[in-house]
Amino acid sequence: MGFVSVLSYVHQLIGQRVASGDTVIDATLGTGVDACFMAKLVGARGSVYGFDIQQAALDQTEQRLAKELPDAHVHMSLCSHALMEAAVPQDRHGKVAAVTFNLGYLPGADTAIITEQASTIPALEAALRLLRKGGIVTIVLYSGHDGGSEEAAAVERWASQLPLAAVQVLRYQFANRSASAPYLLALEKR
Amino acid sequence: MGFVSVLSYVHQLIGQRVASGDTVIDATLGTGVDACFMAKLVGARGSVYGFDIQQAALDQTEQRLAKELPDAHVHMSLCSHALMEAAVPQDRHGKVAAVTFNLGYLPGADTAIITEQASTIPALEAALRLLRKGGIVTIVLYSGHDGGSEEAAAVERWASQLPLAAVQVLRYQFANRSASAPYLLALEKR
C-alpha cells in the first residue's frame, strides 16, 4: 500500500483538526492546493486567509477555486507571510485552527524567487501566535534548490528549541530519498 | 488532541497491514507489548515468532499473554534476533507481514544488556528477506543510553542507503524532545 505521502499526511493532520466554521491560513498559496483543501473543510461559515509574494500564485489559486469550489472565498494578500497578523482580523488572533507552509519556490515560475529564513522564521512565529490551542502549523520543507538547505536548517533549529510545554513538533520524512525530497515538520500548540 | 505517539503510530502502521492468518515477528520481545498486539491481529490461524536474549523478557511476554490473550500462542526463542531465519519455517520466508524491533534495553532489567549494531543490522537484513511485498519492519530507536546513539547512527546509515525501488523508509520523530526520546524508522518492502 505504501506509506502516506508527505502532502497527503499534511491533509490528514489538518482534516483531523479543522472543522466547519474555523479560521485557517495558507501562508504560501503557490498553486492553491492547500487553500482549496482547507476552504472545503471550513465551509461557508469559515474563513481562509492566503498569502504569497507572487501575483501568479494568487491567480493560480483563484483559477483552482473557480474550478473546484466556485462558491468558496479565500481572502488573499499579495505580501510576505511575515505580515499575516495584519491581514487576519484581531478577533481571530489566538483562534486560528491551521496554518500551512509549503516552502521553496512556486512550481513552474522563477526558481530564484524562494522563501527565505529572514521572512520564514518571523512568519512561523506569527503563525504560532495566531494559533488556538490544539491548532496546527504544517511546514513542508525542500532542501534541493539553491538556498533550500540553509532555510531548512534554520527552520529545524528554530523548531527544535520550541518548548515542549507549549508546542509539540513532529517530523514525517522519507529517509532513503534524495536530499531534495520534501519532508514535513508539524507543530501542534498545546 | 496531540500527535499520535511513536508506539501508537507503530501499531497503526501494523494494524493497516496485518490481517488474520498472517505470520509476524517480534524481534525484541521485551515486555511483550508488540507480540501481544500482533497475536490479536493474526488470530488463531496466524503465527507470531518472538525473540529475546533475556529469559526475563520471555517470562514477561508469557505473563502478558496469559492475562490479555490466554488462548494465543507465541513461538518464543531465547536467542539473538539475528538468528530469526532459522526459527521461522522455510515455507513462511518471503511471506512475513510485519517485524517489530524495539531497540535499547529491557525496561527494569540490567541496562548494560542492550541491542547492538553488530547483531541489529544482520537482524534487520534478515527481517527484510523474510518480509513479503507490502510487509513492514518497524524500528523504535533510543539514543539516550550508553551505546544507544552509536546503534541509532548505524541503523540510520543502513536504512538511508536502502534502494528506494525495493524499500520505502519513513521516519516518524518528535523534533523538540530530548535526544533520549524514542523515534521510529518504518520500512515497507515494495
CSV table of C-alpha atoms in Angstrom, one decimal:
chain,number,residue,atom,x,y,z
A,1,MET,CA,0.0,0.0,0.0
A,2,GLY,CA,3.0,2.3,0.5
A,3,PHE,CA,3.3,5.0,3.2
A,4,VAL,CA,1.1,8.1,3.0
A,5,SER,CA,2.9,10.8,1.1
A,6,VAL,CA,4.1,14.0,2.8
A,7,LEU,CA,1.4,16.1,1.2
A,8,SER,CA,-1.4,13.6,2.0
A,9,TYR,CA,-0.2,13.3,5.6
A,10,VAL,CA,-0.4,17.1,5.9
A,11,HIS,CA,-4.0,16.9,4.7
A,12,GLN,CA,-4.7,14.0,7.2
A,13,LEU,CA,-3.4,16.0,10.1
A,14,ILE,CA,-5.3,19.1,9.1
A,15,GLY,CA,-8.5,17.2,8.4
A,16,GLN,CA,-8.4,15.8,11.9
A,17,ARG,CA,-8.2,19.2,13.5
A,18,VAL,CA,-10.1,21.7,11.3
A,19,ALA,CA,-13.9,21.8,11.2
A,20,SER,CA,-16.7,23.8,9.6
A,21,GLY,CA,-16.6,27.5,10.6
A,22,ASP,CA,-12.9,27.6,11.5
A,23,THR,CA,-10.4,30.2,10.5
A,24,VAL,CA,-7.3,28.9,8.7
A,25,ILE,CA,-4.3,30.3,6.8
A,26,ASP,CA,-2.4,29.2,3.8
A,27,ALA,CA,0.9,31.0,4.3
A,28,THR,CA,2.3,30.1,0.9
A,29,LEU,CA,-0.5,29.9,-1.7
A,30,GLY,CA,1.6,28.5,-4.5
A,31,THR,CA,-0.8,26.7,-6.8
A,32,GLY,CA,-3.6,26.9,-4.2
A,33,VAL,CA,-3.8,23.2,-3.3
A,34,ASP,CA,-3.8,23.8,0.5
A,35,ALA,CA,-6.1,26.8,0.3
A,36,CYS,CA,-8.6,24.9,-1.7
A,37,PHE,CA,-8.4,21.8,0.6
A,38,MET,CA,-9.0,24.0,3.7
A,39,ALA,CA,-11.8,26.0,2.1
A,40,LYS,CA,-13.7,22.8,1.7
A,41,LEU,CA,-13.1,21.9,5.4
A,42,VAL,CA,-14.1,25.3,6.9
A,43,GLY,CA,-17.1,25.8,4.5
A,44,ALA,CA,-19.1,29.0,4.0
A,45,ARG,CA,-19.1,29.9,7.7
A,46,GLY,CA,-15.3,29.6,8.0
A,47,SER,CA,-12.5,31.9,6.7
A,48,VAL,CA,-9.4,31.1,4.7
A,49,TYR,CA,-6.6,33.7,4.6
A,50,GLY,CA,-3.9,33.2,1.9
A,51,PHE,CA,-0.5,34.9,1.3
A,52,ASP,CA,2.0,34.9,-1.5
A,53,ILE,CA,4.6,37.3,-2.8
A,54,GLN,CA,3.8,36.5,-6.4
A,55,GLN,CA,0.7,37.5,-8.3
A,56,ALA,CA,0.9,34.3,-10.4
A,57,ALA,CA,0.2,32.3,-7.2
A,58,LEU,CA,-2.9,34.3,-6.4
A,59,ASP,CA,-4.1,33.9,-10.0
A,60,GLN,CA,-3.5,30.1,-9.9
A,61,THR,CA,-5.3,29.8,-6.6
A,62,GLU,CA,-8.2,31.8,-8.0
A,63,GLN,CA,-8.4,29.6,-11.0
A,64,ARG,CA,-8.3,26.4,-8.9
A,65,LEU,CA,-11.1,27.7,-6.6
A,66,ALA,CA,-13.2,28.7,-9.6
A,67,LYS,CA,-13.0,25.2,-10.9
A,68,GLU,CA,-13.1,23.0,-7.8
A,69,LEU,CA,-15.1,25.2,-5.3
A,70,PRO,CA,-16.8,28.0,-7.2
A,71,ASP,CA,-18.8,29.2,-4.1
A,72,ALA,CA,-15.7,29.5,-1.8
A,73,HIS,CA,-13.9,32.7,-1.0
A,74,VAL,CA,-10.3,33.0,0.1
A,75,HIS,CA,-9.0,36.3,1.5
A,76,MET,CA,-5.8,36.7,-0.5
A,77,SER,CA,-2.9,39.1,0.2
A,78,LEU,CA,-0.1,39.8,-2.2
A,79,CYS,CA,2.6,40.2,0.6
A,80,SER,CA,5.0,38.3,2.7
A,81,HIS,CA,3.5,35.8,5.1
A,82,ALA,CA,5.6,37.5,7.8
A,83,LEU,CA,2.8,40.1,7.7
A,84,MET,CA,0.0,37.7,8.2
A,85,GLU,CA,-1.1,39.1,11.6
A,86,ALA,CA,-2.1,42.4,10.0
A,87,ALA,CA,-4.4,40.6,7.5
A,88,VAL,CA,-6.2,38.4,9.9
A,89,PRO,CA,-8.9,40.2,12.0
A,90,GLN,CA,-7.9,40.9,15.6
A,91,ASP,CA,-10.8,38.9,16.9
A,92,ARG,CA,-9.5,35.7,15.2
A,93,HIS,CA,-6.0,36.0,16.8
A,94,GLY,CA,-5.4,33.0,19.0
A,95,LYS,CA,-8.3,31.2,17.3
A,96,VAL,CA,-6.7,30.0,14.1
A,97,ALA,CA,-7.1,26.2,13.6
A,98,ALA,CA,-4.4,25.6,11.0
A,99,VAL,CA,-1.6,27.4,9.1
A,100,THR,CA,0.1,25.7,6.1
A,101,PHE,CA,3.6,26.5,4.8
A,102,ASN,CA,5.0,24.9,1.6
A,103,LEU,CA,8.5,26.4,1.3
A,104,GLY,CA,10.8,26.8,-1.7
A,105,TYR,CA,9.6,28.2,-5.0
A,106,LEU,CA,6.4,28.4,-7.0
A,107,PRO,CA,6.3,25.4,-9.4
A,108,GLY,CA,6.7,26.5,-13.0
A,109,ALA,CA,7.8,30.0,-12.0
A,110,ASP,CA,11.1,31.8,-11.5
A,111,THR,CA,13.1,29.4,-9.2
A,112,ALA,CA,15.2,32.4,-8.0
A,113,ILE,CA,12.1,33.7,-6.1
A,114,ILE,CA,12.1,31.5,-3.0
A,115,THR,CA,11.0,31.6,0.6
A,116,GLU,CA,13.9,32.6,2.9
A,117,GLN,CA,14.6,32.2,6.6
A,118,ALA,CA,14.7,36.0,7.1
A,119,SER,CA,10.9,36.1,6.5
A,120,THR,CA,10.0,32.4,7.1
A,121,ILE,CA,11.0,32.3,10.8
A,122,PRO,CA,9.1,35.5,11.6
A,123,ALA,CA,6.1,34.1,9.7
A,124,LEU,CA,6.3,30.9,11.7
A,125,GLU,CA,6.4,32.9,14.9
A,126,ALA,CA,3.4,34.8,13.8
A,127,ALA,CA,1.6,31.6,12.9
A,128,LEU,CA,2.2,30.1,16.4
A,129,ARG,CA,0.8,33.4,18.0
A,130,LEU,CA,-2.3,33.3,15.8
A,131,LEU,CA,-3.0,29.6,16.5
A,132,ARG,CA,-5.5,28.3,19.0
A,133,LYS,CA,-4.7,25.5,21.5
A,134,GLY,CA,-4.8,22.3,19.5
A,135,GLY,CA,-4.2,24.2,16.3
A,136,ILE,CA,-1.6,23.0,13.9
A,137,VAL,CA,1.2,24.6,11.7
A,138,THR,CA,2.4,22.4,8.9
A,139,ILE,CA,5.8,23.1,7.2
A,140,VAL,CA,6.7,21.3,4.0
A,141,LEU,CA,10.5,21.7,3.6
A,142,TYR,CA,12.6,21.3,0.5
A,143,SER,CA,16.4,21.4,0.5
A,144,GLY,CA,17.2,20.6,-3.1
A,145,HIS,CA,17.1,24.1,-4.6
A,146,ASP,CA,19.7,26.9,-4.0
A,147,GLY,CA,19.1,28.3,-0.6
A,148,GLY,CA,16.8,25.4,0.4
A,149,SER,CA,19.1,23.6,2.7
A,150,GLU,CA,20.0,26.8,4.6
A,151,GLU,CA,16.3,27.6,5.1
A,152,ALA,CA,15.5,24.0,6.1
A,153,ALA,CA,18.4,24.1,8.6
A,154,ALA,CA,17.2,27.4,10.1
A,155,VAL,CA,13.6,26.1,10.4
A,156,GLU,CA,14.9,22.9,12.1
A,157,ARG,CA,17.0,24.9,14.6
A,158,TRP,CA,14.0,27.1,15.3
A,159,ALA,CA,11.6,24.2,15.7
A,160,SER,CA,13.9,22.0,17.8
A,161,GLN,CA,14.2,24.7,20.5
A,162,LEU,CA,10.4,25.3,20.9
A,163,PRO,CA,9.4,24.5,24.5
A,164,LEU,CA,7.6,21.1,24.6
A,165,ALA,CA,5.2,22.5,27.2
A,166,ALA,CA,3.9,25.0,24.5
A,167,VAL,CA,4.3,23.1,21.2
A,168,GLN,CA,4.7,19.5,20.1
A,169,VAL,CA,6.9,19.2,16.9
A,170,LEU,CA,6.6,16.1,14.7
A,171,ARG,CA,8.9,15.2,11.8
A,172,TYR,CA,7.5,13.0,9.0
A,173,GLN,CA,10.1,12.2,6.4
A,174,PHE,CA,11.2,9.6,3.9
A,175,ALA,CA,14.7,8.6,4.9
A,176,ASN,CA,16.0,6.9,1.8
A,177,ARG,CA,15.1,9.5,-0.8
A,178,SER,CA,17.3,12.2,-2.4
A,179,ALA,CA,18.0,15.2,-0.2
A,180,SER,CA,15.7,17.2,-2.4
A,181,ALA,CA,12.6,15.2,-1.5
A,182,PRO,CA,10.1,17.3,0.6
A,183,TYR,CA,9.5,16.5,4.2
A,184,LEU,CA,7.3,17.7,7.0
A,185,LEU,CA,7.6,19.4,10.3
A,186,ALA,CA,4.2,19.7,12.0
A,187,LEU,CA,3.6,21.9,15.1
A,188,GLU,CA,0.7,21.5,17.4
A,189,LYS,CA,0.0,24.2,20.0
A,190,ARG,CA,-0.7,22.8,23.5
B,1,MET,CA,-5.6,16.2,20.6
B,2,GLY,CA,-1.8,15.8,20.3
B,3,PHE,CA,0.1,13.9,17.7
B,4,VAL,CA,-0.1,10.1,17.9
B,5,SER,CA,2.8,8.7,20.0
B,6,VAL,CA,5.6,6.7,18.4
B,7,LEU,CA,4.4,3.4,19.9
B,8,SER,CA,0.8,4.1,18.8
B,9,TYR,CA,1.9,5.0,15.3
B,10,VAL,CA,3.8,1.7,15.1
B,11,HIS,CA,0.6,-0.1,16.0
B,12,GLN,CA,-1.4,2.0,13.5
B,13,LEU,CA,1.0,1.1,10.6
B,14,ILE,CA,1.0,-2.6,11.6
B,15,GLY,CA,-2.8,-2.7,12.0
B,16,GLN,CA,-3.2,-1.4,8.5
B,17,ARG,CA,-1.0,-4.1,7.0
B,18,VAL,CA,-1.5,-7.3,9.1
B,19,ALA,CA,-4.6,-9.5,8.9
B,20,SER,CA,-6.0,-12.7,10.4
B,21,GLY,CA,-3.8,-15.7,9.4
B,22,ASP,CA,-0.6,-13.7,8.8
B,23,THR,CA,2.9,-14.6,10.1
B,24,VAL,CA,4.6,-11.9,12.1
B,25,ILE,CA,7.8,-11.5,14.2
B,26,ASP,CA,8.6,-9.6,17.4
B,27,ALA,CA,12.4,-9.3,17.1
B,28,THR,CA,12.7,-7.8,20.6
B,29,LEU,CA,10.1,-9.3,22.9
B,30,GLY,CA,10.9,-7.0,25.8
B,31,THR,CA,7.7,-6.8,28.0
B,32,GLY,CA,5.7,-8.4,25.2
B,33,VAL,CA,3.6,-5.4,24.1
B,34,ASP,CA,4.2,-5.8,20.4
B,35,ALA,CA,3.9,-9.6,20.5
B,36,CYS,CA,0.6,-9.4,22.3
B,37,PHE,CA,-0.7,-6.7,19.9
B,38,MET,CA,0.2,-8.7,16.9
B,39,ALA,CA,-1.2,-12.0,18.3
B,40,LYS,CA,-4.6,-10.3,18.5
B,41,LEU,CA,-4.3,-9.2,14.8
B,42,VAL,CA,-3.2,-12.6,13.3
B,43,GLY,CA,-5.6,-14.7,15.5
B,44,ALA,CA,-5.6,-18.4,15.9
B,45,ARG,CA,-4.9,-19.1,12.2
B,46,GLY,CA,-1.8,-16.8,12.3
B,47,SER,CA,1.7,-17.2,13.8
B,48,VAL,CA,3.8,-15.0,16.0
B,49,TYR,CA,7.5,-15.6,16.3
B,50,GLY,CA,9.3,-13.8,19.1
B,51,PHE,CA,13.0,-13.3,20.1
B,52,ASP,CA,14.9,-12.0,23.0
B,53,ILE,CA,18.3,-12.8,24.6
B,54,GLN,CA,16.9,-12.5,28.1
B,55,GLN,CA,14.7,-15.1,29.8
B,56,ALA,CA,13.1,-12.3,31.8
B,57,ALA,CA,11.6,-11.0,28.5
B,58,LEU,CA,10.2,-14.3,27.5
B,59,ASP,CA,8.7,-14.7,31.0
B,60,GLN,CA,7.1,-11.2,30.9
B,61,THR,CA,5.7,-11.9,27.5
B,62,GLU,CA,4.2,-15.2,28.7
B,63,GLN,CA,2.6,-13.4,31.7
B,64,ARG,CA,1.2,-10.6,29.5
B,65,LEU,CA,-0.3,-13.2,27.1
B,66,ALA,CA,-1.8,-15.3,29.9
B,67,LYS,CA,-3.5,-12.2,31.2
B,68,GLU,CA,-4.6,-10.4,28.0
B,69,LEU,CA,-4.9,-13.2,25.4
B,70,PRO,CA,-4.9,-16.6,27.2
B,71,ASP,CA,-5.8,-18.6,24.0
B,72,ALA,CA,-2.9,-17.1,22.0
B,73,HIS,CA,0.4,-18.8,21.4
B,74,VAL,CA,3.7,-17.1,20.6
B,75,HIS,CA,6.7,-19.2,19.3
B,76,MET,CA,9.4,-17.7,21.5
B,77,SER,CA,13.2,-18.2,21.0
B,78,LEU,CA,15.8,-17.3,23.7
B,79,CYS,CA,18.4,-16.2,21.1
B,80,SER,CA,19.6,-13.2,19.1
B,81,HIS,CA,17.1,-11.9,16.6
B,82,ALA,CA,20.0,-12.2,14.1
B,83,LEU,CA,19.1,-15.9,14.0
B,84,MET,CA,15.4,-15.3,13.2
B,85,GLU,CA,15.5,-17.0,9.8
B,86,ALA,CA,16.4,-20.3,11.5
B,87,ALA,CA,13.3,-20.2,13.7
B,88,VAL,CA,10.7,-19.2,11.1
B,89,PRO,CA,9.6,-22.2,9.0
B,90,GLN,CA,11.1,-22.1,5.5
B,91,ASP,CA,7.7,-22.0,3.8
B,92,ARG,CA,7.0,-18.6,5.6
B,93,HIS,CA,10.1,-17.0,4.2
B,94,GLY,CA,9.2,-14.1,2.0
B,95,LYS,CA,5.6,-14.2,3.4
B,96,VAL,CA,6.1,-12.4,6.8
B,97,ALA,CA,3.7,-9.4,7.1
B,98,ALA,CA,5.5,-7.5,9.9
B,99,VAL,CA,8.6,-7.5,12.0
B,100,THR,CA,8.9,-5.2,15.1
B,101,PHE,CA,12.2,-4.0,16.6
B,102,ASN,CA,12.2,-2.0,19.9
B,103,LEU,CA,15.9,-1.3,20.4
B,104,GLY,CA,17.8,-0.5,23.6
B,105,TYR,CA,17.5,-2.4,26.9
B,106,LEU,CA,14.7,-4.3,28.7
B,107,PRO,CA,12.8,-1.9,31.0
B,108,GLY,CA,13.5,-2.7,34.6
B,109,ALA,CA,16.4,-5.1,33.8
B,110,ASP,CA,20.2,-4.7,33.5
B,111,THR,CA,20.8,-1.6,31.4
B,112,ALA,CA,24.2,-3.0,30.4
B,113,ILE,CA,22.4,-5.7,28.3
B,114,ILE,CA,21.5,-3.8,25.1
B,115,THR,CA,20.8,-4.4,21.5
B,116,GLU,CA,23.9,-3.6,19.4
B,117,GLN,CA,24.6,-2.8,15.8
B,118,ALA,CA,26.7,-6.0,15.4
B,119,SER,CA,23.6,-8.1,15.7
B,120,THR,CA,20.9,-5.4,15.0
B,121,ILE,CA,22.0,-4.8,11.4
B,122,PRO,CA,22.1,-8.5,10.4
B,123,ALA,CA,18.8,-9.0,12.1
B,124,LEU,CA,17.3,-6.1,10.1
B,125,GLU,CA,18.7,-7.6,6.9
B,126,ALA,CA,17.1,-11.0,7.8
B,127,ALA,CA,13.8,-9.2,8.6
B,128,LEU,CA,13.8,-7.6,5.1
B,129,ARG,CA,14.5,-11.0,3.5
B,130,LEU,CA,11.6,-12.7,5.4
B,131,LEU,CA,9.1,-9.9,4.6
B,132,ARG,CA,6.5,-10.2,1.9
B,133,LYS,CA,5.9,-7.3,-0.6
B,134,GLY,CA,3.8,-4.7,1.3
B,135,GLY,CA,5.1,-6.1,4.6
B,136,ILE,CA,6.6,-3.7,7.2
B,137,VAL,CA,9.6,-3.6,9.5
B,138,THR,CA,9.2,-1.1,12.4
B,139,ILE,CA,12.3,0.0,14.3
B,140,VAL,CA,11.9,2.1,17.5
B,141,LEU,CA,15.2,3.7,18.3
B,142,TYR,CA,16.6,5.2,21.5
B,143,SER,CA,19.8,7.1,21.7
B,144,GLY,CA,19.7,8.2,25.4
B,145,HIS,CA,21.5,5.2,26.9
B,146,ASP,CA,25.2,4.2,26.6
B,147,GLY,CA,25.7,2.8,23.2
B,148,GLY,CA,22.3,3.9,22.0
B,149,SER,CA,23.4,6.8,19.8
B,150,GLU,CA,26.0,4.6,18.1
B,151,GLU,CA,23.4,1.9,17.4
B,152,ALA,CA,20.9,4.5,16.1
B,153,ALA,CA,23.5,6.1,13.8
B,154,ALA,CA,24.4,2.7,12.4
B,155,VAL,CA,20.7,1.9,11.8
B,156,GLU,CA,20.2,5.3,10.2
B,157,ARG,CA,23.2,4.8,7.8
B,158,TRP,CA,22.0,1.3,6.9
B,159,ALA,CA,18.4,2.4,6.3
B,160,SER,CA,19.3,5.6,4.3
B,161,GLN,CA,21.1,3.6,1.7
B,162,LEU,CA,18.4,1.0,1.1
B,163,PRO,CA,17.3,1.2,-2.6
B,164,LEU,CA,14.0,3.1,-2.9
B,165,ALA,CA,12.9,0.6,-5.6
B,166,ALA,CA,13.0,-2.2,-3.0
B,167,VAL,CA,12.1,-0.5,0.3
B,168,GLN,CA,10.4,2.8,1.4
B,169,VAL,CA,11.8,4.2,4.6
B,170,LEU,CA,9.7,6.5,6.8
B,171,ARG,CA,10.9,8.5,9.8
B,172,TYR,CA,8.4,9.5,12.5
B,173,GLN,CA,10.0,11.5,15.2
B,174,PHE,CA,9.3,14.2,17.7
B,175,ALA,CA,11.7,17.0,17.0
B,176,ASN,CA,11.7,19.1,20.2
B,177,ARG,CA,12.1,16.3,22.7
B,178,SER,CA,15.4,15.3,24.5
B,179,ALA,CA,17.8,13.2,22.4
B,180,SER,CA,16.7,10.2,24.5
B,181,ALA,CA,13.1,10.2,23.3
B,182,PRO,CA,12.3,7.2,21.1
B,183,TYR,CA,11.6,7.6,17.4
B,184,LEU,CA,10.6,5.4,14.6
B,185,LEU,CA,12.0,4.2,11.3
B,186,ALA,CA,9.5,2.1,9.4
B,187,LEU,CA,10.4,0.1,6.3
B,188,GLU,CA,7.9,-1.1,3.7
B,189,LYS,CA,9.0,-3.7,1.2
B,190,ARG,CA,7.9,-2.9,-2.4
